XYZ file of C-alpha atoms in Angstrom:
382
model
C 9.062 24.518 -20.861
C 9.431 21.614 -23.307
C 9.158 17.865 -22.903
C 12.533 16.216 -23.426
C 12.142 12.537 -22.466
C 9.673 9.805 -21.583
C 11.229 7.071 -19.387
C 9.437 3.777 -18.561
C 10.048 0.897 -16.151
C 8.308 -2.467 -15.857
C 8.215 -3.218 -12.150
C 6.856 -6.051 -9.999
C 4.238 -7.245 -9.474
C 2.703 -6.339 -12.904
C 2.958 -2.574 -13.360
C 4.558 -0.038 -15.733
C 5.725 3.358 -14.485
C 6.344 6.397 -16.666
C 8.302 9.564 -15.948
C 8.071 12.588 -18.235
C 10.993 14.967 -18.011
C 11.412 18.557 -19.282
C 14.224 20.971 -20.127
C 13.473 22.931 -16.926
C 13.894 19.993 -14.589
C 10.180 19.629 -13.843
C 8.775 16.089 -14.144
C 5.650 14.007 -13.689
C 4.813 10.359 -13.098
C 2.098 8.152 -14.520
C 1.059 4.504 -14.746
C 0.250 3.369 -18.297
C -0.481 -0.302 -18.218
C -2.876 -3.089 -19.137
C -2.551 -6.066 -16.829
C -0.709 -8.736 -18.810
C 0.222 -6.419 -21.677
C 2.747 -4.073 -20.023
C 5.374 -4.407 -22.814
C 2.759 -3.638 -25.492
C 1.581 -0.540 -23.678
C 5.193 0.485 -23.076
C 5.853 0.286 -26.864
C 2.762 2.457 -27.471
C 3.977 5.027 -24.997
C 7.245 5.420 -26.837
C 5.444 5.565 -30.190
C 3.300 8.377 -28.805
C 6.436 10.182 -27.581
C 6.971 11.304 -31.206
C 3.981 13.650 -30.725
C 5.197 14.879 -27.309
C 8.942 15.598 -27.420
C 9.515 19.311 -27.776
C 5.946 20.183 -26.783
C 4.735 22.374 -23.919
C 3.610 19.914 -21.212
C 1.129 22.413 -19.757
C -1.146 22.064 -22.795
C -2.644 18.842 -21.491
C -5.979 18.908 -23.351
C -4.219 19.780 -26.628
C -1.658 16.967 -26.195
C -4.441 14.540 -25.279
C -6.235 15.341 -28.532
C -3.032 14.957 -30.547
C -2.457 11.492 -29.110
C -6.056 10.424 -29.525
C -6.856 11.933 -32.951
C -3.586 12.285 -34.878
C -2.933 8.579 -35.304
C -6.264 8.015 -37.165
C -6.948 4.703 -35.409
C -8.485 5.372 -32.029
C -9.539 3.773 -28.765
C -8.948 0.267 -27.516
C -7.191 -0.907 -24.375
C -3.588 -0.463 -25.526
C -3.756 3.040 -26.992
C -6.060 4.395 -24.315
C -3.872 2.950 -21.503
C -0.780 4.511 -23.108
C -2.581 7.824 -23.314
C -3.833 7.378 -19.724
C -0.388 7.083 -18.203
C 0.938 9.970 -20.226
C -2.060 12.095 -19.197
C -1.514 11.270 -15.517
C 2.128 12.265 -15.788
C 1.251 15.560 -17.479
C -1.210 16.427 -14.723
C 1.377 15.416 -12.111
C 3.976 17.609 -13.829
C 1.678 20.614 -14.054
C 0.652 20.296 -10.391
C 4.258 20.011 -9.341
C 5.256 23.071 -11.423
C 2.433 25.137 -9.894
C 2.836 23.692 -6.371
C -0.765 22.429 -6.042
C -2.520 19.058 -6.096
C -4.258 18.119 -9.314
C -7.693 18.451 -7.752
C -7.047 22.157 -7.254
C -6.488 22.483 -10.963
C -9.810 20.719 -11.617
C -11.950 23.069 -9.555
C -11.141 22.023 -5.994
C -12.150 19.090 -3.864
C -15.774 18.321 -2.988
C -14.651 15.935 -0.202
C -11.795 15.543 2.278
C -11.467 11.765 2.175
C -12.638 8.810 0.191
C -14.256 5.634 1.273
C -12.172 2.639 0.207
C -12.740 -1.046 -0.256
C -10.396 -4.096 -0.279
C -10.432 -7.558 -1.900
C -10.848 -10.968 -0.333
C -11.171 -14.544 -1.501
C -8.866 -14.755 -4.532
C -9.579 -15.642 -8.144
C -11.378 -18.918 -7.244
C -13.094 -17.538 -4.171
C -12.612 -19.394 -0.877
C -12.597 -18.576 2.835
C -14.566 -15.374 2.033
C -16.125 -15.201 5.445
C -12.863 -15.189 7.391
C -11.220 -12.824 4.896
C -14.172 -10.415 4.993
C -14.222 -10.391 8.820
C -10.489 -9.631 8.876
C -10.955 -6.653 6.598
C -13.796 -5.263 8.749
C -11.561 -5.622 11.767
C -9.027 -3.416 9.950
C -11.668 -0.709 9.598
C -13.044 -1.306 6.119
C -16.773 -0.780 5.727
C -16.873 -2.539 2.358
C -15.062 -5.266 0.440
C -15.226 -7.059 -2.893
C -15.114 -10.770 -3.742
C -15.245 -12.829 -6.848
C -18.675 -14.408 -7.106
C -17.695 -17.572 -8.815
C -14.856 -19.416 -10.536
C -15.287 -20.304 -14.235
C -18.766 -21.158 -15.495
C -19.855 -22.734 -18.736
C -22.266 -20.718 -20.868
C -24.949 -23.115 -19.555
C -23.883 -24.826 -16.388
C -25.447 -26.725 -13.512
C -27.605 -24.989 -10.937
C -25.179 -26.416 -8.380
C -22.669 -23.717 -9.441
C -25.253 -21.047 -8.735
C -26.000 -22.580 -5.331
C -22.257 -22.555 -4.568
C -21.933 -18.893 -5.548
C -24.945 -17.941 -3.439
C -23.532 -19.887 -0.517
C -20.268 -17.973 -0.696
C -22.084 -14.653 -0.608
C -24.207 -15.930 2.291
C -21.012 -16.880 4.143
C -19.576 -13.423 3.633
C -22.835 -11.678 4.705
C -23.168 -13.836 7.810
C -19.572 -13.030 8.777
C -19.862 -9.233 8.586
C -23.503 -8.506 9.327
C -25.998 -6.310 7.442
C -24.188 -2.973 7.438
C -21.014 -3.829 5.500
C -20.989 -3.262 1.754
C -20.331 -6.407 -0.325
C -19.259 -5.980 -3.973
C -19.624 -9.231 -5.928
C -17.481 -9.378 -9.064
C -18.828 -11.688 -11.840
C -15.647 -10.770 -13.778
C -17.462 -11.417 -17.076
C -17.316 -15.126 -16.164
C -21.066 -15.446 -15.970
C -22.829 -15.769 -19.333
C -26.353 -14.595 -20.000
C -28.149 -17.911 -19.363
C -26.539 -18.291 -15.906
C -26.491 -14.587 -15.029
C -30.265 -14.480 -15.365
C -30.725 -16.862 -12.407
C -27.701 -15.811 -10.313
C -28.524 -12.123 -10.315
C -31.956 -12.887 -8.865
C -30.774 -15.299 -6.249
C -28.334 -12.781 -4.795
C -31.034 -10.256 -3.895
C -31.656 -11.513 -0.311
C -28.015 -10.629 0.571
C -28.319 -6.983 -0.494
C -25.095 -6.573 -2.409
C -23.463 -3.139 -2.560
C -23.190 -3.915 -6.282
C -22.641 -6.761 -8.723
C -19.755 -5.975 -11.051
C -19.416 -7.014 -14.668
C -22.629 -9.040 -14.499
C -21.838 -10.099 -18.067
C -18.749 -9.483 -20.274
C -18.692 -5.982 -21.804
C -19.576 -7.127 -25.295
C -22.861 -8.582 -23.949
C -24.035 -5.551 -21.873
C -27.086 -4.966 -24.118
C -28.629 -8.151 -22.707
C -29.027 -6.546 -19.286
C -32.321 -5.011 -20.414
C -33.701 -8.505 -20.694
C -32.109 -10.297 -17.730
C -31.624 -7.641 -15.023
C -34.648 -5.340 -14.995
C -36.176 -4.715 -11.567
C -33.244 -5.867 -9.435
C -33.195 -4.379 -5.974
C -29.497 -3.597 -5.885
C -27.027 -1.730 -8.153
C -25.131 -3.131 -11.150
C -21.658 -1.885 -11.966
C -19.278 -2.124 -14.931
C -16.717 -0.163 -16.930
C -13.148 -1.364 -16.305
C -13.034 -2.736 -19.870
C -14.508 0.403 -21.463
C -11.996 2.904 -22.667
C -13.619 6.104 -23.922
C -16.403 8.534 -23.029
C -18.145 7.346 -26.187
C -18.434 3.787 -24.935
C -19.705 5.047 -21.595
C -22.183 7.353 -23.358
C -23.800 4.384 -25.069
C -23.839 2.375 -21.793
C -25.380 5.207 -19.808
C -28.001 5.904 -22.463
C -29.095 2.262 -22.120
C -30.080 2.925 -18.551
C -29.138 -0.456 -17.092
C -26.020 0.424 -15.051
C -26.047 2.177 -11.679
C -22.282 2.472 -11.049
C -19.557 3.075 -13.630
C -16.006 1.850 -12.957
C -13.588 3.512 -15.393
C -9.918 2.653 -14.763
C -7.821 5.815 -14.807
C -4.931 3.840 -16.265
C -7.122 2.342 -19.081
C -9.626 5.063 -20.020
C -7.402 7.868 -21.231
C -6.361 9.173 -17.819
C -7.611 11.946 -15.627
C -8.699 14.090 -18.544
C -11.020 11.465 -20.007
C -11.973 10.152 -16.573
C -13.285 13.626 -15.635
C -15.470 13.710 -18.747
C -16.792 10.188 -18.053
C -17.612 11.065 -14.438
C -19.439 14.193 -15.518
C -21.377 12.295 -18.170
C -22.428 9.704 -15.574
C -23.623 12.468 -13.215
C -26.040 13.631 -15.962
C -27.672 10.201 -15.690
C -27.573 10.117 -11.843
C -25.098 7.221 -12.029
C -22.413 6.690 -9.357
C -18.627 6.571 -9.892
C -16.354 3.940 -8.348
C -13.062 3.844 -10.253
C -11.463 0.490 -10.975
C -7.973 0.196 -9.485
C -6.307 -3.181 -8.947
C -3.010 -1.486 -9.878
C -0.182 0.546 -8.391
C 0.302 3.775 -6.401
C 0.133 6.168 -9.364
C -3.200 4.793 -10.612
C -4.541 5.027 -7.078
C -3.301 8.574 -6.602
C -4.761 9.601 -9.937
C -8.105 7.963 -9.064
C -8.248 9.843 -5.754
C -7.623 13.149 -7.539
C -10.659 12.370 -9.733
C -12.726 11.217 -6.758
C -11.876 14.480 -5.077
C -13.717 16.584 -7.654
C -16.509 14.149 -8.653
C -19.633 14.495 -6.521
C -20.969 11.142 -7.776
C -17.882 9.222 -6.608
C -18.848 7.004 -3.665
C -16.120 4.422 -3.133
C -12.618 3.640 -4.384
C -11.009 0.298 -5.177
C -7.368 -0.278 -4.134
C -5.067 -3.271 -4.330
C -2.996 -3.284 -1.128
C -2.565 -6.913 -0.223
C -4.445 -8.242 -3.240
C -3.601 -11.748 -4.327
C -1.901 -10.486 -7.528
C 0.689 -8.459 -5.652
C 3.613 -10.924 -5.489
C 7.031 -9.403 -4.801
C 5.967 -5.825 -4.225
C 2.885 -3.991 -2.988
C 1.397 -0.558 -3.574
C 3.193 1.408 -0.892
C 6.612 -0.058 -1.547
C 7.359 2.430 -4.293
C 6.468 5.591 -2.295
C 8.954 7.825 -0.482
C 6.191 8.767 1.996
C 3.867 5.812 2.476
C 1.443 7.915 4.567
C 0.345 9.708 1.387
C -1.985 6.741 0.597
C -2.589 5.529 4.125
C -6.032 3.993 4.751
C -7.498 4.684 8.228
C -10.920 3.462 9.349
C -11.783 2.514 5.791
C -11.015 5.979 4.331
C -8.070 7.538 2.517
C -7.459 11.252 2.793
C -7.346 13.002 -0.573
C -3.597 13.553 -1.258
C -2.667 17.190 -0.760
C 0.888 17.164 -2.120
C 1.686 18.755 -5.483
C 0.608 16.928 -8.626
C -0.854 13.499 -7.898
C 0.237 13.936 -4.297
C 2.700 11.057 -4.108
C 6.474 10.946 -4.460
C 7.925 7.899 -6.230
C 11.217 6.452 -5.010
C 13.000 6.421 -8.390
C 16.027 4.623 -7.034
C 13.842 1.769 -5.829
C 12.010 1.762 -9.162
C 15.341 1.370 -10.992
C 16.298 -1.476 -8.684
C 12.995 -3.372 -9.104
C 12.933 -2.807 -12.850
C 15.984 -5.035 -13.046
C 13.692 -7.789 -11.842
C 10.766 -6.612 -13.988
C 7.878 -8.973 -14.669
C 6.158 -10.898 -17.351
C 2.823 -11.197 -15.608
C -0.007 -12.963 -17.409
C -3.514 -13.735 -16.147
C -4.264 -17.423 -15.688
C -5.573 -19.298 -18.686
C -8.559 -21.356 -17.544
C -10.270 -24.204 -19.384
C -13.529 -26.021 -18.844
C -13.678 -29.779 -18.292
C -14.186 -30.261 -22.041
C -10.969 -28.351 -22.827
C -12.582 -25.162 -24.148
C -11.321 -21.826 -22.990
C -13.076 -20.350 -19.959
C -13.428 -16.675 -18.980
C -10.924 -15.737 -16.333
């Protein structure tokens, strides 16, 4: 079997789909994308196709190393996201060819279903109590919210009070037993994070995510020691080597690699195993489409330290289309009582409606994240 073609489609709301085809009619799907840089990642996918056309798609690890090592320059969000989607598609193809789900090829599942969480409150969080209560009524046992809108590097304590009040509103709405993830989104700089992290303790967060931007993670040793709840990060880290350094530092309790950003299932598996050696939990990042979610669930299935999975059904970014719209069988990713069964179909376990993909690709997208500024006109973290 030889790879003959890589086909890509930019589809609403902000995703990029990839299909790898072969001379024997077998195929696989993946989702190589960086939010807001879909066209750039798409170009990288087609550049990488020079290494793939004519190759045996079953040699996934070999092809991964060709894509990662042969170009000399390595890593970064664009290249690793391009590799990630290709890797997903190769695993999907292999599973389809052999008639088994990917998790069977990775040693078999350690769980039957995965606990899921949903988003509430939007980018500039509001009405978090009502939104959280509605999610719990749908069966979710956990949700995530943004902790704060933009903050200056040194801002007023009123902003901290407002953030704490939002978390208090959410906790009061859902009671003590529901998990609350609080995403700082890298918006909170060291001087403000120092105070905010402490003041959230009475509300027992499930975790605080991206407590500072990834380039400032070393400061956690100074500002977050002794907290009584877990810290999480990792969506903007792209290789096992970055995670190695993070884990060795000992300040993170939950890692959140994105299976469409970190080199795919192959690299995600290595990152998850590395985290397990440090007794660190896994909660893959996934505000993306059905293929990223399906790939994440295949990794969750074989990773004993996986404890919860993000998904983006109904998230505020999903304008025009949502996750299940692109599936032939929407039950493959159905969430019931806050859990999603590990997909058991061949490959990633989902079937993409290619005709619908073609139709929506005519609409496409040019999604960009908002550009925020402070009152003084300087750029704020989004």
